[in-house]
């Protein structure tokens, strides 16, 4: 593994690119002895400690450890270490934290500085050398030279390895922004602070307006996902509908766009996270009073969705030109966020599988398909997903209330059983059983 290579690229809040080969210890900080030092004129450099963090690049992995920094070391939004009350930290004496293993595509937050990580093994290095003889274009995700077959009609493209990575998709969008691509104008003046969450098809980042300090959430879908026509249309449909929806209990979407196969939309940031995360933070379950403070406002949001007019959101459905009412079809605690003042305002999010139900219009449902979450799904929705009405959202809201107060869903889902069979055959438990 002698060819293992680490590449650190300043993503926002700084500038620079650094490459290291193993075995190597890489010191990051403001001290002149550091291996990674942002330019001294960079205004955010003061948020970096003199001895901030160290990366140990060995034969099999790279591990980052905080050295007792003032502002902490974050990997993909998770804190790995920061300064405590030990006076040694003030004098710059390294104090090693537990550390975190790094992977290709990770994002590091060191104070206000953001770095993206590329880790290349021997095969990657050899492939890069061969590709360099045939192509002149680099992948924005990992910096490797692209193979001719990987270069698209866009000025920037991701390599095969990076096409499924939402973090790499963000780098692709940033590369397009540097080229002043008009479709990316809504991303101007944004600083990416950290990764908020990552799912099967997308990732969400915290973005900050440099001129005002306003915080937004940036949702990014990578090219490999957008290659799927249904997934791409679901993503864009959610963005288009969400931008028109305006209710205090529905997450606002402000703008959306795409470049090089990567799709994004900017939406309201909810600092309280999801109600599911809140339940976990509170010890696993909430009191009925606490849970109702979340679910009742969410019902207000559902009432708005169930009565909004199709024309209001600018969606054309030839099957139901006068349809009224949007059914969410995937309501659950993880889709009820806490935003607004003091992070206490419940807000419904993720309407990608929602549909207008008036006149039987599906708007965006494949025949025979079932989407959503079995844990909060009533039996009639699983039986007839395409024509599900508002009542399935009300059932899901009740199932969400059940989860918040008990820590469990109404039905049990043993790992040995098909969850859809559980929905079709098993009756929900009574809350008193738990």
JSON list of C-alpha atoms in Angstrom, two decimals, residues 36-217:
[
{"chain": "A", "resi": 36, "resn": "UNK", "atom": "CA", "xyz": [-1.30, 22.19, 5.98]},
{"chain": "A", "resi": 37, "resn": "UNK", "atom": "CA", "xyz": [-1.45, 25.96, 6.53]},
{"chain": "A", "resi": 38, "resn": "UNK", "atom": "CA", "xyz": [-4.09, 28.10, 4.79]},
{"chain": "A", "resi": 39, "resn": "UNK", "atom": "CA", "xyz": [-2.87, 31.41, 3.31]},
{"chain": "A", "resi": 40, "resn": "UNK", "atom": "CA", "xyz": [-2.22, 33.95, 6.11]},
{"chain": "A", "resi": 41, "resn": "UNK", "atom": "CA", "xyz": [-4.45, 36.52, 4.42]},
{"chain": "A", "resi": 42, "resn": "UNK", "atom": "CA", "xyz": [-7.44, 34.17, 4.68]},
{"chain": "A", "resi": 43, "resn": "UNK", "atom": "CA", "xyz": [-9.84, 35.85, 7.13]},
{"chain": "A", "resi": 44, "resn": "UNK", "atom": "CA", "xyz": [-11.07, 32.54, 8.58]},
{"chain": "A", "resi": 45, "resn": "UNK", "atom": "CA", "xyz": [-7.59, 31.34, 9.51]},
{"chain": "A", "resi": 46, "resn": "UNK", "atom": "CA", "xyz": [-7.99, 32.66, 13.05]},
{"chain": "A", "resi": 47, "resn": "UNK", "atom": "CA", "xyz": [-10.61, 30.00, 13.71]},
{"chain": "A", "resi": 48, "resn": "UNK", "atom": "CA", "xyz": [-7.85, 27.42, 13.19]},
{"chain": "A", "resi": 49, "resn": "UNK", "atom": "CA", "xyz": [-5.72, 26.60, 16.24]},
{"chain": "A", "resi": 50, "resn": "UNK", "atom": "CA", "xyz": [-1.93, 26.69, 16.02]},
{"chain": "A", "resi": 51, "resn": "UNK", "atom": "CA", "xyz": [-1.91, 22.91, 16.42]},
{"chain": "A", "resi": 52, "resn": "UNK", "atom": "CA", "xyz": [-5.45, 22.00, 15.34]},
{"chain": "A", "resi": 53, "resn": "UNK", "atom": "CA", "xyz": [-5.44, 18.38, 14.18]},
{"chain": "A", "resi": 54, "resn": "UNK", "atom": "CA", "xyz": [-3.17, 15.65, 12.89]},
{"chain": "A", "resi": 55, "resn": "UNK", "atom": "CA", "xyz": [-3.78, 12.99, 10.22]},
{"chain": "A", "resi": 56, "resn": "UNK", "atom": "CA", "xyz": [-1.90, 9.73, 10.53]},
{"chain": "A", "resi": 57, "resn": "UNK", "atom": "CA", "xyz": [-1.59, 8.26, 7.03]},
{"chain": "A", "resi": 58, "resn": "UNK", "atom": "CA", "xyz": [-0.68, 4.58, 7.33]},
{"chain": "A", "resi": 59, "resn": "UNK", "atom": "CA", "xyz": [-0.60, 1.59, 5.04]},
{"chain": "A", "resi": 60, "resn": "UNK", "atom": "CA", "xyz": [-4.32, 0.79, 5.32]},
{"chain": "A", "resi": 61, "resn": "UNK", "atom": "CA", "xyz": [-6.12, 3.93, 6.47]},
{"chain": "A", "resi": 62, "resn": "UNK", "atom": "CA", "xyz": [-5.94, 7.60, 7.38]},
{"chain": "A", "resi": 63, "resn": "UNK", "atom": "CA", "xyz": [-7.02, 8.67, 10.88]},
{"chain": "A", "resi": 64, "resn": "UNK", "atom": "CA", "xyz": [-7.60, 12.27, 11.99]},
{"chain": "A", "resi": 65, "resn": "UNK", "atom": "CA", "xyz": [-7.17, 13.29, 15.64]},
{"chain": "A", "resi": 66, "resn": "UNK", "atom": "CA", "xyz": [-8.00, 16.62, 17.24]},
{"chain": "A", "resi": 67, "resn": "UNK", "atom": "CA", "xyz": [-5.13, 18.23, 19.17]},
{"chain": "A", "resi": 68, "resn": "UNK", "atom": "CA", "xyz": [-7.23, 20.09, 21.71]},
{"chain": "A", "resi": 69, "resn": "UNK", "atom": "CA", "xyz": [-8.38, 22.77, 19.28]},
{"chain": "A", "resi": 70, "resn": "UNK", "atom": "CA", "xyz": [-10.54, 25.71, 20.34]},
{"chain": "A", "resi": 71, "resn": "UNK", "atom": "CA", "xyz": [-13.25, 25.23, 17.67]},
{"chain": "A", "resi": 72, "resn": "UNK", "atom": "CA", "xyz": [-13.12, 21.46, 17.33]},
{"chain": "A", "resi": 73, "resn": "UNK", "atom": "CA", "xyz": [-12.56, 18.98, 14.50]},
{"chain": "A", "resi": 74, "resn": "UNK", "atom": "CA", "xyz": [-15.66, 17.77, 12.65]},
{"chain": "A", "resi": 75, "resn": "UNK", "atom": "CA", "xyz": [-15.88, 14.87, 10.18]},
{"chain": "A", "resi": 76, "resn": "UNK", "atom": "CA", "xyz": [-19.06, 14.89, 8.07]},
{"chain": "A", "resi": 77, "resn": "UNK", "atom": "CA", "xyz": [-20.81, 16.96, 10.70]},
{"chain": "A", "resi": 78, "resn": "UNK", "atom": "CA", "xyz": [-19.74, 14.79, 13.67]},
{"chain": "A", "resi": 79, "resn": "UNK", "atom": "CA", "xyz": [-17.49, 16.26, 16.37]},
{"chain": "A", "resi": 80, "resn": "UNK", "atom": "CA", "xyz": [-14.37, 14.15, 16.94]},
{"chain": "A", "resi": 81, "resn": "UNK", "atom": "CA", "xyz": [-12.55, 16.35, 19.49]},
{"chain": "A", "resi": 82, "resn": "UNK", "atom": "CA", "xyz": [-12.05, 19.84, 20.87]},
{"chain": "A", "resi": 83, "resn": "UNK", "atom": "CA", "xyz": [-10.31, 21.77, 23.64]},
{"chain": "A", "resi": 84, "resn": "UNK", "atom": "CA", "xyz": [-11.18, 21.11, 27.26]},
{"chain": "A", "resi": 85, "resn": "UNK", "atom": "CA", "xyz": [-10.00, 22.85, 30.42]},
{"chain": "A", "resi": 86, "resn": "UNK", "atom": "CA", "xyz": [-6.50, 21.37, 30.30]},
{"chain": "A", "resi": 87, "resn": "UNK", "atom": "CA", "xyz": [-4.07, 24.34, 30.32]},
{"chain": "A", "resi": 88, "resn": "UNK", "atom": "CA", "xyz": [-1.66, 22.40, 28.11]},
{"chain": "A", "resi": 89, "resn": "UNK", "atom": "CA", "xyz": [-3.89, 23.09, 25.13]},
{"chain": "A", "resi": 90, "resn": "UNK", "atom": "CA", "xyz": [-3.33, 26.81, 25.43]},
{"chain": "A", "resi": 91, "resn": "UNK", "atom": "CA", "xyz": [0.42, 26.31, 25.06]},
{"chain": "A", "resi": 92, "resn": "UNK", "atom": "CA", "xyz": [0.03, 24.23, 21.94]},
{"chain": "A", "resi": 93, "resn": "UNK", "atom": "CA", "xyz": [1.05, 20.87, 23.40]},
{"chain": "A", "resi": 94, "resn": "UNK", "atom": "CA", "xyz": [-0.60, 18.14, 21.27]},
{"chain": "A", "resi": 95, "resn": "UNK", "atom": "CA", "xyz": [-3.20, 16.13, 23.19]},
{"chain": "A", "resi": 96, "resn": "UNK", "atom": "CA", "xyz": [-4.48, 13.29, 21.04]},
{"chain": "A", "resi": 97, "resn": "UNK", "atom": "CA", "xyz": [-8.21, 12.56, 20.90]},
{"chain": "A", "resi": 98, "resn": "UNK", "atom": "CA", "xyz": [-9.74, 9.17, 20.04]},
{"chain": "A", "resi": 99, "resn": "UNK", "atom": "CA", "xyz": [-9.60, 9.97, 16.32]},
{"chain": "A", "resi": 100, "resn": "UNK", "atom": "CA", "xyz": [-11.80, 9.11, 13.37]},
{"chain": "A", "resi": 101, "resn": "UNK", "atom": "CA", "xyz": [-10.98, 7.05, 10.29]},
{"chain": "A", "resi": 102, "resn": "UNK", "atom": "CA", "xyz": [-11.24, 9.05, 7.06]},
{"chain": "A", "resi": 103, "resn": "UNK", "atom": "CA", "xyz": [-12.83, 7.85, 3.83]},
{"chain": "A", "resi": 104, "resn": "UNK", "atom": "CA", "xyz": [-12.72, 9.14, 0.30]},
{"chain": "A", "resi": 105, "resn": "UNK", "atom": "CA", "xyz": [-15.20, 12.01, -0.08]},
{"chain": "A", "resi": 106, "resn": "UNK", "atom": "CA", "xyz": [-15.33, 13.02, 3.59]},
{"chain": "A", "resi": 107, "resn": "UNK", "atom": "CA", "xyz": [-15.73, 16.69, 4.56]},
{"chain": "A", "resi": 108, "resn": "UNK", "atom": "CA", "xyz": [-13.63, 18.15, 7.38]},
{"chain": "A", "resi": 109, "resn": "UNK", "atom": "CA", "xyz": [-14.62, 21.26, 9.33]},
{"chain": "A", "resi": 110, "resn": "UNK", "atom": "CA", "xyz": [-11.74, 22.83, 11.24]},
{"chain": "A", "resi": 111, "resn": "UNK", "atom": "CA", "xyz": [-13.09, 26.04, 12.72]},
{"chain": "A", "resi": 112, "resn": "UNK", "atom": "CA", "xyz": [-14.51, 28.03, 9.82]},
{"chain": "A", "resi": 113, "resn": "UNK", "atom": "CA", "xyz": [-12.32, 26.19, 7.30]},
{"chain": "A", "resi": 114, "resn": "UNK", "atom": "CA", "xyz": [-13.73, 23.31, 5.24]},
{"chain": "A", "resi": 115, "resn": "UNK", "atom": "CA", "xyz": [-11.60, 20.66, 3.53]},
{"chain": "A", "resi": 116, "resn": "UNK", "atom": "CA", "xyz": [-12.65, 17.79, 1.32]},
{"chain": "A", "resi": 117, "resn": "UNK", "atom": "CA", "xyz": [-10.76, 14.51, 1.55]},
{"chain": "A", "resi": 118, "resn": "UNK", "atom": "CA", "xyz": [-9.61, 12.27, -1.29]},
{"chain": "A", "resi": 119, "resn": "UNK", "atom": "CA", "xyz": [-7.92, 8.96, -0.45]},
{"chain": "A", "resi": 120, "resn": "UNK", "atom": "CA", "xyz": [-6.47, 7.04, -3.36]},
{"chain": "A", "resi": 121, "resn": "UNK", "atom": "CA", "xyz": [-5.14, 3.49, -3.26]},
{"chain": "A", "resi": 122, "resn": "UNK", "atom": "CA", "xyz": [-2.54, 2.00, -5.58]},
{"chain": "A", "resi": 123, "resn": "UNK", "atom": "CA", "xyz": [-5.10, 1.10, -8.26]},
{"chain": "A", "resi": 124, "resn": "UNK", "atom": "CA", "xyz": [-6.44, 4.66, -8.24]},
{"chain": "A", "resi": 125, "resn": "UNK", "atom": "CA", "xyz": [-2.97, 6.11, -8.67]},
{"chain": "A", "resi": 126, "resn": "UNK", "atom": "CA", "xyz": [-2.17, 3.76, -11.57]},
{"chain": "A", "resi": 127, "resn": "UNK", "atom": "CA", "xyz": [-5.52, 4.51, -13.25]},
{"chain": "A", "resi": 128, "resn": "UNK", "atom": "CA", "xyz": [-4.87, 8.21, -12.89]},
{"chain": "A", "resi": 129, "resn": "UNK", "atom": "CA", "xyz": [-1.49, 7.88, -14.57]},
{"chain": "A", "resi": 130, "resn": "UNK", "atom": "CA", "xyz": [-2.97, 5.94, -17.51]},
{"chain": "A", "resi": 131, "resn": "UNK", "atom": "CA", "xyz": [-5.87, 8.34, -17.91]},
{"chain": "A", "resi": 132, "resn": "UNK", "atom": "CA", "xyz": [-3.55, 11.32, -17.82]},
{"chain": "A", "resi": 133, "resn": "UNK", "atom": "CA", "xyz": [-2.08, 10.23, -21.15]},
{"chain": "A", "resi": 134, "resn": "UNK", "atom": "CA", "xyz": [-5.50, 10.30, -22.80]},
{"chain": "A", "resi": 135, "resn": "UNK", "atom": "CA", "xyz": [-7.50, 13.07, -21.15]},
{"chain": "A", "resi": 136, "resn": "UNK", "atom": "CA", "xyz": [-6.95, 16.53, -19.76]},
{"chain": "A", "resi": 137, "resn": "UNK", "atom": "CA", "xyz": [-10.03, 16.83, -17.56]},
{"chain": "A", "resi": 138, "resn": "UNK", "atom": "CA", "xyz": [-10.03, 16.14, -13.82]},
{"chain": "A", "resi": 139, "resn": "UNK", "atom": "CA", "xyz": [-12.88, 14.85, -11.67]},
{"chain": "A", "resi": 140, "resn": "UNK", "atom": "CA", "xyz": [-14.00, 17.63, -9.28]},
{"chain": "A", "resi": 141, "resn": "UNK", "atom": "CA", "xyz": [-14.82, 14.96, -6.70]},
{"chain": "A", "resi": 142, "resn": "UNK", "atom": "CA", "xyz": [-11.44, 13.31, -6.24]},
{"chain": "A", "resi": 143, "resn": "UNK", "atom": "CA", "xyz": [-9.11, 15.27, -8.53]},
{"chain": "A", "resi": 144, "resn": "UNK", "atom": "CA", "xyz": [-8.25, 12.23, -10.63]},
{"chain": "A", "resi": 145, "resn": "UNK", "atom": "CA", "xyz": [-7.85, 12.46, -14.39]},
{"chain": "A", "resi": 146, "resn": "UNK", "atom": "CA", "xyz": [-11.02, 11.36, -16.20]},
{"chain": "A", "resi": 147, "resn": "UNK", "atom": "CA", "xyz": [-11.11, 8.56, -18.73]},
{"chain": "A", "resi": 148, "resn": "UNK", "atom": "CA", "xyz": [-12.34, 9.73, -22.18]},
{"chain": "A", "resi": 149, "resn": "UNK", "atom": "CA", "xyz": [-15.58, 7.78, -21.74]},
{"chain": "A", "resi": 150, "resn": "UNK", "atom": "CA", "xyz": [-16.26, 9.64, -18.45]},
{"chain": "A", "resi": 151, "resn": "UNK", "atom": "CA", "xyz": [-16.12, 13.12, -19.99]},
{"chain": "A", "resi": 152, "resn": "UNK", "atom": "CA", "xyz": [-19.58, 14.51, -20.72]},
{"chain": "A", "resi": 153, "resn": "UNK", "atom": "CA", "xyz": [-20.90, 17.48, -22.67]},
{"chain": "A", "resi": 154, "resn": "UNK", "atom": "CA", "xyz": [-20.48, 19.61, -19.53]},
{"chain": "A", "resi": 155, "resn": "UNK", "atom": "CA", "xyz": [-17.15, 21.34, -18.78]},
{"chain": "A", "resi": 156, "resn": "UNK", "atom": "CA", "xyz": [-17.05, 19.32, -15.53]},
{"chain": "A", "resi": 157, "resn": "UNK", "atom": "CA", "xyz": [-17.77, 15.62, -14.96]},
{"chain": "A", "resi": 158, "resn": "UNK", "atom": "CA", "xyz": [-17.45, 13.13, -12.14]},
{"chain": "A", "resi": 159, "resn": "UNK", "atom": "CA", "xyz": [-15.53, 9.89, -12.51]},
{"chain": "A", "resi": 160, "resn": "UNK", "atom": "CA", "xyz": [-17.31, 6.55, -12.19]},
{"chain": "A", "resi": 161, "resn": "UNK", "atom": "CA", "xyz": [-16.24, 6.21, -8.56]},
{"chain": "A", "resi": 162, "resn": "UNK", "atom": "CA", "xyz": [-17.65, 9.61, -7.56]},
{"chain": "A", "resi": 163, "resn": "UNK", "atom": "CA", "xyz": [-20.93, 9.56, -9.49]},
{"chain": "A", "resi": 164, "resn": "UNK", "atom": "CA", "xyz": [-22.83, 7.96, -6.60]},
{"chain": "A", "resi": 165, "resn": "UNK", "atom": "CA", "xyz": [-21.39, 10.23, -3.90]},
{"chain": "A", "resi": 166, "resn": "UNK", "atom": "CA", "xyz": [-23.51, 13.27, -2.89]},
{"chain": "A", "resi": 167, "resn": "UNK", "atom": "CA", "xyz": [-20.42, 14.94, -1.41]},
{"chain": "A", "resi": 168, "resn": "UNK", "atom": "CA", "xyz": [-18.68, 14.65, -4.78]},
{"chain": "A", "resi": 169, "resn": "UNK", "atom": "CA", "xyz": [-21.84, 16.00, -6.43]},
{"chain": "A", "resi": 170, "resn": "UNK", "atom": "CA", "xyz": [-21.52, 19.10, -4.23]},
{"chain": "A", "resi": 171, "resn": "UNK", "atom": "CA", "xyz": [-17.95, 19.56, -5.48]},
{"chain": "A", "resi": 172, "resn": "UNK", "atom": "CA", "xyz": [-19.24, 19.26, -9.05]},
{"chain": "A", "resi": 173, "resn": "UNK", "atom": "CA", "xyz": [-21.78, 22.03, -8.39]},
{"chain": "A", "resi": 174, "resn": "UNK", "atom": "CA", "xyz": [-19.05, 24.19, -6.87]},
{"chain": "A", "resi": 175, "resn": "UNK", "atom": "CA", "xyz": [-16.89, 23.62, -9.95]},
{"chain": "A", "resi": 176, "resn": "UNK", "atom": "CA", "xyz": [-19.79, 24.78, -12.12]},
{"chain": "A", "resi": 177, "resn": "UNK", "atom": "CA", "xyz": [-20.30, 27.80, -9.87]},
{"chain": "A", "resi": 178, "resn": "UNK", "atom": "CA", "xyz": [-16.68, 28.82, -10.42]},
{"chain": "A", "resi": 179, "resn": "UNK", "atom": "CA", "xyz": [-17.42, 28.77, -14.16]},
{"chain": "A", "resi": 180, "resn": "UNK", "atom": "CA", "xyz": [-20.35, 31.16, -13.55]},
{"chain": "A", "resi": 181, "resn": "UNK", "atom": "CA", "xyz": [-22.98, 28.70, -14.81]},
{"chain": "A", "resi": 182, "resn": "UNK", "atom": "CA", "xyz": [-26.24, 30.65, -14.67]},
{"chain": "A", "resi": 183, "resn": "UNK", "atom": "CA", "xyz": [-28.29, 27.67, -13.47]},
{"chain": "A", "resi": 184, "resn": "UNK", "atom": "CA", "xyz": [-26.24, 27.80, -10.26]},
{"chain": "A", "resi": 185, "resn": "UNK", "atom": "CA", "xyz": [-26.76, 31.48, -9.47]},
{"chain": "A", "resi": 186, "resn": "UNK", "atom": "CA", "xyz": [-28.76, 30.67, -6.34]},
{"chain": "A", "resi": 187, "resn": "UNK", "atom": "CA", "xyz": [-25.60, 29.11, -4.85]},
{"chain": "A", "resi": 188, "resn": "UNK", "atom": "CA", "xyz": [-23.60, 32.33, -5.10]},
{"chain": "A", "resi": 189, "resn": "UNK", "atom": "CA", "xyz": [-22.37, 33.71, -1.82]},
{"chain": "A", "resi": 190, "resn": "UNK", "atom": "CA", "xyz": [-22.96, 30.47, 0.08]},
{"chain": "A", "resi": 191, "resn": "UNK", "atom": "CA", "xyz": [-20.43, 28.87, 2.42]},
{"chain": "A", "resi": 192, "resn": "UNK", "atom": "CA", "xyz": [-20.89, 25.15, 3.09]},
{"chain": "A", "resi": 193, "resn": "UNK", "atom": "CA", "xyz": [-20.54, 24.76, 6.85]},
{"chain": "A", "resi": 194, "resn": "UNK", "atom": "CA", "xyz": [-21.02, 21.03, 7.34]},
{"chain": "A", "resi": 195, "resn": "UNK", "atom": "CA", "xyz": [-22.87, 17.88, 6.34]},
{"chain": "A", "resi": 196, "resn": "UNK", "atom": "CA", "xyz": [-26.25, 17.63, 8.09]},
{"chain": "A", "resi": 197, "resn": "UNK", "atom": "CA", "xyz": [-27.37, 14.21, 6.94]},
{"chain": "A", "resi": 198, "resn": "UNK", "atom": "CA", "xyz": [-27.00, 11.62, 4.24]},
{"chain": "A", "resi": 199, "resn": "UNK", "atom": "CA", "xyz": [-29.55, 9.18, 2.84]},
{"chain": "A", "resi": 200, "resn": "UNK", "atom": "CA", "xyz": [-29.67, 6.55, 0.13]},
{"chain": "A", "resi": 201, "resn": "UNK", "atom": "CA", "xyz": [-30.20, 9.04, -2.71]},
{"chain": "A", "resi": 202, "resn": "UNK", "atom": "CA", "xyz": [-29.06, 12.44, -1.46]},
{"chain": "A", "resi": 203, "resn": "UNK", "atom": "CA", "xyz": [-27.23, 14.43, 1.19]},
{"chain": "A", "resi": 204, "resn": "UNK", "atom": "CA", "xyz": [-28.12, 17.65, 2.98]},
{"chain": "A", "resi": 205, "resn": "UNK", "atom": "CA", "xyz": [-25.58, 20.32, 3.88]},
{"chain": "A", "resi": 206, "resn": "UNK", "atom": "CA", "xyz": [-25.76, 23.39, 6.10]},
{"chain": "A", "resi": 207, "resn": "UNK", "atom": "CA", "xyz": [-25.11, 26.46, 3.92]},
{"chain": "A", "resi": 208, "resn": "UNK", "atom": "CA", "xyz": [-24.52, 29.99, 5.23]},
{"chain": "A", "resi": 209, "resn": "UNK", "atom": "CA", "xyz": [-25.01, 33.26, 3.34]},
{"chain": "A", "resi": 210, "resn": "UNK", "atom": "CA", "xyz": [-21.68, 35.07, 3.60]},
{"chain": "A", "resi": 211, "resn": "UNK", "atom": "CA", "xyz": [-23.21, 38.56, 3.50]},
{"chain": "A", "resi": 212, "resn": "UNK", "atom": "CA", "xyz": [-26.05, 38.02, 5.99]},
{"chain": "A", "resi": 213, "resn": "UNK", "atom": "CA", "xyz": [-25.18, 34.90, 7.98]},
{"chain": "A", "resi": 214, "resn": "UNK", "atom": "CA", "xyz": [-28.57, 33.38, 7.09]},
{"chain": "A", "resi": 215, "resn": "UNK", "atom": "CA", "xyz": [-28.56, 29.58, 7.34]},
{"chain": "A", "resi": 216, "resn": "UNK", "atom": "CA", "xyz": [-30.08, 27.34, 4.67]},
{"chain": "A", "resi": 217, "resn": "UNK", "atom": "CA", "xyz": [-30.19, 23.63, 3.95]}
]
